[in-house]
Coordinates of C-alpha atoms in Angstrom, one line a residue:
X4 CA -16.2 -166.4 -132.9
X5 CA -16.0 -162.8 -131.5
X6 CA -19.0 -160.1 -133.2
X7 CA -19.0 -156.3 -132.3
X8 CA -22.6 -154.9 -133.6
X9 CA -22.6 -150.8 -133.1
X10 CA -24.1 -148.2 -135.4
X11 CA -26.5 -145.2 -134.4
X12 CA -28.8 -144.9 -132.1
X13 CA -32.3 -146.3 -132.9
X14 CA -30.9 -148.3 -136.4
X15 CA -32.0 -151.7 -135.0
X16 CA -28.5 -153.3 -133.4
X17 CA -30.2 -154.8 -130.1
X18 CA -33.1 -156.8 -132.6
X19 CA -29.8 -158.1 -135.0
X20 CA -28.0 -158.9 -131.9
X21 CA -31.0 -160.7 -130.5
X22 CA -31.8 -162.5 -133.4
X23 CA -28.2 -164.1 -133.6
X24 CA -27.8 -164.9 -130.4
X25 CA -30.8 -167.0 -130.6
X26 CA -30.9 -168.3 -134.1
X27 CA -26.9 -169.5 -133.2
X28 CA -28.2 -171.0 -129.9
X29 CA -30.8 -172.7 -131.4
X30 CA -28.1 -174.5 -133.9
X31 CA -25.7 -175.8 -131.0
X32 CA -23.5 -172.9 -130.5
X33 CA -22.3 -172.1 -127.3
X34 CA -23.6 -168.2 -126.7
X35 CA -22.6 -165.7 -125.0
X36 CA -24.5 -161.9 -125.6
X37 CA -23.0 -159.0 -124.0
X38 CA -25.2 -155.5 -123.4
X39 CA -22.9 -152.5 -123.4
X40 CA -25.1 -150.0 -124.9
X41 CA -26.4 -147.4 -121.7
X42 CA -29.9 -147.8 -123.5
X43 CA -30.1 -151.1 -122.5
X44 CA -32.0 -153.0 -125.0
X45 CA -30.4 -156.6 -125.4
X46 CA -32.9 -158.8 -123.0
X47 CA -35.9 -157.7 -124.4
X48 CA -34.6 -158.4 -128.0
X49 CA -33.1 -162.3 -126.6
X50 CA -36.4 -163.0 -124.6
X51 CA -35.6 -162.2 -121.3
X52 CA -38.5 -160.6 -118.9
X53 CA -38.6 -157.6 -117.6
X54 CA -39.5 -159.2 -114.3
X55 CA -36.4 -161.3 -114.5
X56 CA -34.2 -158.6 -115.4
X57 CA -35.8 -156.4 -112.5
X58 CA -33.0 -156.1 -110.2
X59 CA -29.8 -156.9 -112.5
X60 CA -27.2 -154.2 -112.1
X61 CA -24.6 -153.7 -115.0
X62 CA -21.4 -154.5 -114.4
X63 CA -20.5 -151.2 -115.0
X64 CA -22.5 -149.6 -112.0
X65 CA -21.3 -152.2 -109.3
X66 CA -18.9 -149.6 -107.2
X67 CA -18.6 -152.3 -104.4
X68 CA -17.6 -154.8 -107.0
X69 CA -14.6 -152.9 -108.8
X70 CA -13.3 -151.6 -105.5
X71 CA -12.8 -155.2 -104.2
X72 CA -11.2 -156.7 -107.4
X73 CA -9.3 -153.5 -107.7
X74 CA -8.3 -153.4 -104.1
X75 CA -9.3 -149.4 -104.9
X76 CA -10.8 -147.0 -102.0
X77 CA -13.1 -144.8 -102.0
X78 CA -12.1 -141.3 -102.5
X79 CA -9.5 -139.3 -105.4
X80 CA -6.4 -140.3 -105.8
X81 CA -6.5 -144.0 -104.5
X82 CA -4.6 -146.6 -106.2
X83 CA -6.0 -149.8 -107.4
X84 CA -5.7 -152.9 -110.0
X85 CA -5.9 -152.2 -112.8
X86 CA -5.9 -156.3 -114.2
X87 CA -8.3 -157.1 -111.5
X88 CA -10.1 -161.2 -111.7
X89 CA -12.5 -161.4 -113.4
X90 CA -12.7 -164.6 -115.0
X91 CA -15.3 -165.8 -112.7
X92 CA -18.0 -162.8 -113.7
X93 CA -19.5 -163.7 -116.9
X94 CA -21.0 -167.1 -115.2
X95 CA -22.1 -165.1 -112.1
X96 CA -24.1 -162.3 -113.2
X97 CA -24.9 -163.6 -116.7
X98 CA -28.9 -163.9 -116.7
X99 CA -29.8 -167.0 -119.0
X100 CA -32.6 -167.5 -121.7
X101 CA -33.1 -170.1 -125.0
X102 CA -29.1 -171.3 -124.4
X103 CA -28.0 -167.9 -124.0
X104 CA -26.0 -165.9 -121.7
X105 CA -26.3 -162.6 -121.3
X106 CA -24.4 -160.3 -119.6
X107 CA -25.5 -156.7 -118.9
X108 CA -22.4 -154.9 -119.0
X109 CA -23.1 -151.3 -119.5
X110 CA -21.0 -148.2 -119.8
X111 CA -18.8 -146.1 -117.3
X112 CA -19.8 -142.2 -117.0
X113 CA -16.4 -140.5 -117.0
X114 CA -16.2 -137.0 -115.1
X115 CA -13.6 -136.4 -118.0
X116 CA -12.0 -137.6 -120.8
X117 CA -9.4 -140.0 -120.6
X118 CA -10.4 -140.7 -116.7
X119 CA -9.6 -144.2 -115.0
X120 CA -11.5 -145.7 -112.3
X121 CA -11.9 -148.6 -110.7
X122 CA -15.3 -149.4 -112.6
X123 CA -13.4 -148.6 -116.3
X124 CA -10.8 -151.1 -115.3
X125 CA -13.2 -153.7 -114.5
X126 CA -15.2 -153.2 -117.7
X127 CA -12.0 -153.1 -119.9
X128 CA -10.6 -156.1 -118.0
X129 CA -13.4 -158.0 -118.6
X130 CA -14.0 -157.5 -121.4
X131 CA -10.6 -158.2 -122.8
X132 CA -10.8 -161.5 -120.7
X133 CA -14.2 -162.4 -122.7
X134 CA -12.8 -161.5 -125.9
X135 CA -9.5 -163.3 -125.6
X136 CA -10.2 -166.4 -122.8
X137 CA -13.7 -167.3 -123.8
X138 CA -14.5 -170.4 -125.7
X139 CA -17.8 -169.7 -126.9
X140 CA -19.6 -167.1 -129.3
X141 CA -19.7 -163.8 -128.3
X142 CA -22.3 -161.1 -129.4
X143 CA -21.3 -157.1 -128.2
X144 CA -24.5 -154.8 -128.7
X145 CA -22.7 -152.0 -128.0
X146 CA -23.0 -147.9 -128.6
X147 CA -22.4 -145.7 -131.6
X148 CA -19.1 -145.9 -130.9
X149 CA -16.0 -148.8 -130.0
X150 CA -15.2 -146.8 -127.0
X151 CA -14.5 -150.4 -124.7
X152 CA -11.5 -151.4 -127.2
X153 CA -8.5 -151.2 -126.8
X154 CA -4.8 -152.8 -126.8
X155 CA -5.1 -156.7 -126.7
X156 CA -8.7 -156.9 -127.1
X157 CA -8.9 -155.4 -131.2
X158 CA -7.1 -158.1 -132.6
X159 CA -9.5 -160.8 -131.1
X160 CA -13.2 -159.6 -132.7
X161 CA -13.7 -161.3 -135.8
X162 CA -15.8 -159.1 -137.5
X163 CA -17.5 -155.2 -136.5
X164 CA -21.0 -154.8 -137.5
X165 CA -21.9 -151.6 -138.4
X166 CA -25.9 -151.4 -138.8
X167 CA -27.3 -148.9 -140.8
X168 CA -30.7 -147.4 -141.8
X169 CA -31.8 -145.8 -144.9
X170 CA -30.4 -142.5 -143.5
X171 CA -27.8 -139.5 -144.2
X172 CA -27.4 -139.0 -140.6
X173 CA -27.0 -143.3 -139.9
X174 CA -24.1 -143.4 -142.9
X175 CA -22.5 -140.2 -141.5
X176 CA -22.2 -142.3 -137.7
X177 CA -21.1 -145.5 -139.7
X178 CA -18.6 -144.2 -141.5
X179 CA -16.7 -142.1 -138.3
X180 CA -16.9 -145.2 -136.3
X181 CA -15.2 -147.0 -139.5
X182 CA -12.4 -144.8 -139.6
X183 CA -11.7 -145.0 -136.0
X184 CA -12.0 -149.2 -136.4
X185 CA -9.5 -148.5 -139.1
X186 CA -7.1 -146.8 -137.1
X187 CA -7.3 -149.0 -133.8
X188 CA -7.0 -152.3 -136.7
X189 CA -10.1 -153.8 -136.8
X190 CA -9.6 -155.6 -140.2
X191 CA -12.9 -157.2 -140.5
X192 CA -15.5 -154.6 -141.2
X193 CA -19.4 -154.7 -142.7
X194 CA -22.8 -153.3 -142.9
X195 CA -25.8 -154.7 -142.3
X196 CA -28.5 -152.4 -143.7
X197 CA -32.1 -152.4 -141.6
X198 CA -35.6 -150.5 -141.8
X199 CA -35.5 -150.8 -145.3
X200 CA -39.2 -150.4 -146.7
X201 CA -38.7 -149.6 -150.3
X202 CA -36.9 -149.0 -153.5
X203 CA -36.1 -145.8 -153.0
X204 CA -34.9 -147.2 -149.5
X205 CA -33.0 -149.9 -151.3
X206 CA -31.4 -147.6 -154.1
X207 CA -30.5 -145.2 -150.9
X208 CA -28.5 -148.3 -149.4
X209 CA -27.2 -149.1 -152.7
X210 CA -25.6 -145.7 -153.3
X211 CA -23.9 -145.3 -150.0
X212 CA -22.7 -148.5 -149.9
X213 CA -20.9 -149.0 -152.9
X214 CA -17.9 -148.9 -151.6
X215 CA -18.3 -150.6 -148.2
X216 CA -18.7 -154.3 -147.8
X217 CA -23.0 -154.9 -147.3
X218 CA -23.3 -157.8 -145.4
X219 CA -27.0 -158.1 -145.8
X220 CA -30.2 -156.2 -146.1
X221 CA -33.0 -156.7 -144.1
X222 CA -36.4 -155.2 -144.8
X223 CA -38.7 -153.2 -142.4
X224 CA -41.0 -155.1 -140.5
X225 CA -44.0 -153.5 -138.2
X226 CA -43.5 -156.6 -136.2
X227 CA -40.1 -155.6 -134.8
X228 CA -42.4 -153.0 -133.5
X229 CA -44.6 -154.9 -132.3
X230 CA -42.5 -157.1 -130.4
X231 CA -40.6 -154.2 -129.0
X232 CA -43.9 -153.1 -127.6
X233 CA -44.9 -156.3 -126.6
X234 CA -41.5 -156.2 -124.7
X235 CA -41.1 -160.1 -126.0
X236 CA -38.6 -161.4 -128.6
X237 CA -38.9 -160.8 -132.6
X238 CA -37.6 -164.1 -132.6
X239 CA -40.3 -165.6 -130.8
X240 CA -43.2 -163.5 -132.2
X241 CA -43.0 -164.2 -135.8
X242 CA -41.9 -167.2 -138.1
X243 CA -40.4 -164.8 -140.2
X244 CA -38.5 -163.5 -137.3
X245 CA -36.7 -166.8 -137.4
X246 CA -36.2 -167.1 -140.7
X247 CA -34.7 -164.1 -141.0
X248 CA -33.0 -164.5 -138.2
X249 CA -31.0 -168.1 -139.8
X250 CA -30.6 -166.3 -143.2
X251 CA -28.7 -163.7 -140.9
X252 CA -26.7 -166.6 -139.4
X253 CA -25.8 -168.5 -142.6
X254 CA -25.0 -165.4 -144.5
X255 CA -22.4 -164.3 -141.1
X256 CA -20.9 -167.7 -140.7
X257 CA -19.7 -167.8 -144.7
X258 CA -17.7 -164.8 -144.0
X259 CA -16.3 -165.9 -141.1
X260 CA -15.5 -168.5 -142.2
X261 CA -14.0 -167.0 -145.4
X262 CA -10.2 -167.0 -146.0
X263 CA -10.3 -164.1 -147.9
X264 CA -11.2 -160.6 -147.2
X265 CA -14.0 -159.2 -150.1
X266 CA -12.3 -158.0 -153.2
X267 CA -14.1 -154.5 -153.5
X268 CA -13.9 -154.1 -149.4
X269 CA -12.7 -150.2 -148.8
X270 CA -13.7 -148.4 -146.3
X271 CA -16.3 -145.9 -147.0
X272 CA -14.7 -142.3 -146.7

């Protein structure tokens, strides 16, 4: 089972993300959570300390790394590998917590659009290696944006998340990053709606989403907050963390495990 979660900035995907990973650990499933949002979030939403995280470098930033698997050197207009191994990455650099891996991937800063360095074909490699080779479940927390697909790594994610507040600005994001799912053929596509704290909130979600496939709704909570300030797990701060957290699980396993797509699904444009 293969889950991208992106949306805008600030709508909550690290917390979801975190939440799955351990409520899907925690029933037996073999977990795998991959950070490749630059405003690295992930750990701190699974559990993991900042003192054990001191020190981890993304994937993406590990120069020394993608030149050797590349067989790149350093300087312009060096070739290099552009399949490079990586097979044997995930288990080495994963940090583990609660029965899950994660894997701090990050993002590669381009000087230009289009560009192709040794650190973009590790990242893409890899990634396509996790998405098609790996047995377990895999959980991508990754930007506004599905940047890190590409050609035989779209047809292997099960579903895209795309989590949403009660905001103009959040359905504006959700529905460009949609389109572009649409048109690289990502077939599997849903909301999950967050933050939201009232009816107005709710009628909000209700009226932009009526013709998009809502997943779930999950309510504001001033102890996702406080966990984020605490810099510990919502998961592990409140029981209804948990709870909500399982609901979550249940609610994304039935449609994974669904045969057929939702009747009203269209994409919201």
């Amino acid at each position: 089972m293969k889950i991208a979660v992106t949306g805008k900035g600030g709508v909550g995907k690290s917390t979801i993300v975190g939440m799955l990973a351990r409520a899907l650990a925690d029933d037996g499933w073999k977990v795998l959570a991959i950070d490749a949002d630059p405003d690295a979030n992930l750990a701190s939403a699974i559990g993991v300390s900042q003192d054990r995280l001191a020190g981890v470098t993304p994937i993406s930033k590990m120069i020394d790394l993608a030149r050797d698997r590349t067989g790149a050197h350093a300087g312009m207009g060096s070739h290099f590998i552009l399949n490079p191994k990586v097979d044997d990455i995930p288990d080495q650099f994963c940090v583990e917590h609660a029965g899950v891996k994660m894997l701090l991937m990050g993002t590669v800063d381009h000087a230009g659009t289009g560009c192709v360095c040794p650190e973009h074909a590790l990242v893409r490699t890899l990634l396509r290696h996790i998405l098609t080779r790996r047995k377990e479940c895999v959980l991508i927390d990754m930007e506004a944006g599905i940047e890190h697909f590409g050609r035989g790594t779209v047809e292997a994610v099960d579903l895209l998340i795309i989590v949403v507040e009660p905001g103009a600005r959040s359905f504006q994001t959700a529905r460009q990053i949609e389109q572009l799912a649409g048109e690289l053929g990502i077939k599997q596509i849903c909301y999950v709606a967050n933050k939201v704290a009232s009816e107005q909130d709710r009628a909000f979600i209700a009226e932009q989403s009526r013709r998009c496939d809502l997943l779930a709704s999950l309510p504001f909570d001033a102890a996702v907050q406080a966990a984020d300030q605490a810099g510990v797990s919502f998961y592990d701060l409140a029981e209804a963390g948990r709870e909500r957290a399982h609901s979550l699980e249940l609610t994304l396993l039935d449609r994974i495990a669904s045969k057929d797509q939702p009747k009203e699904q269209m994409q919201c444009a």
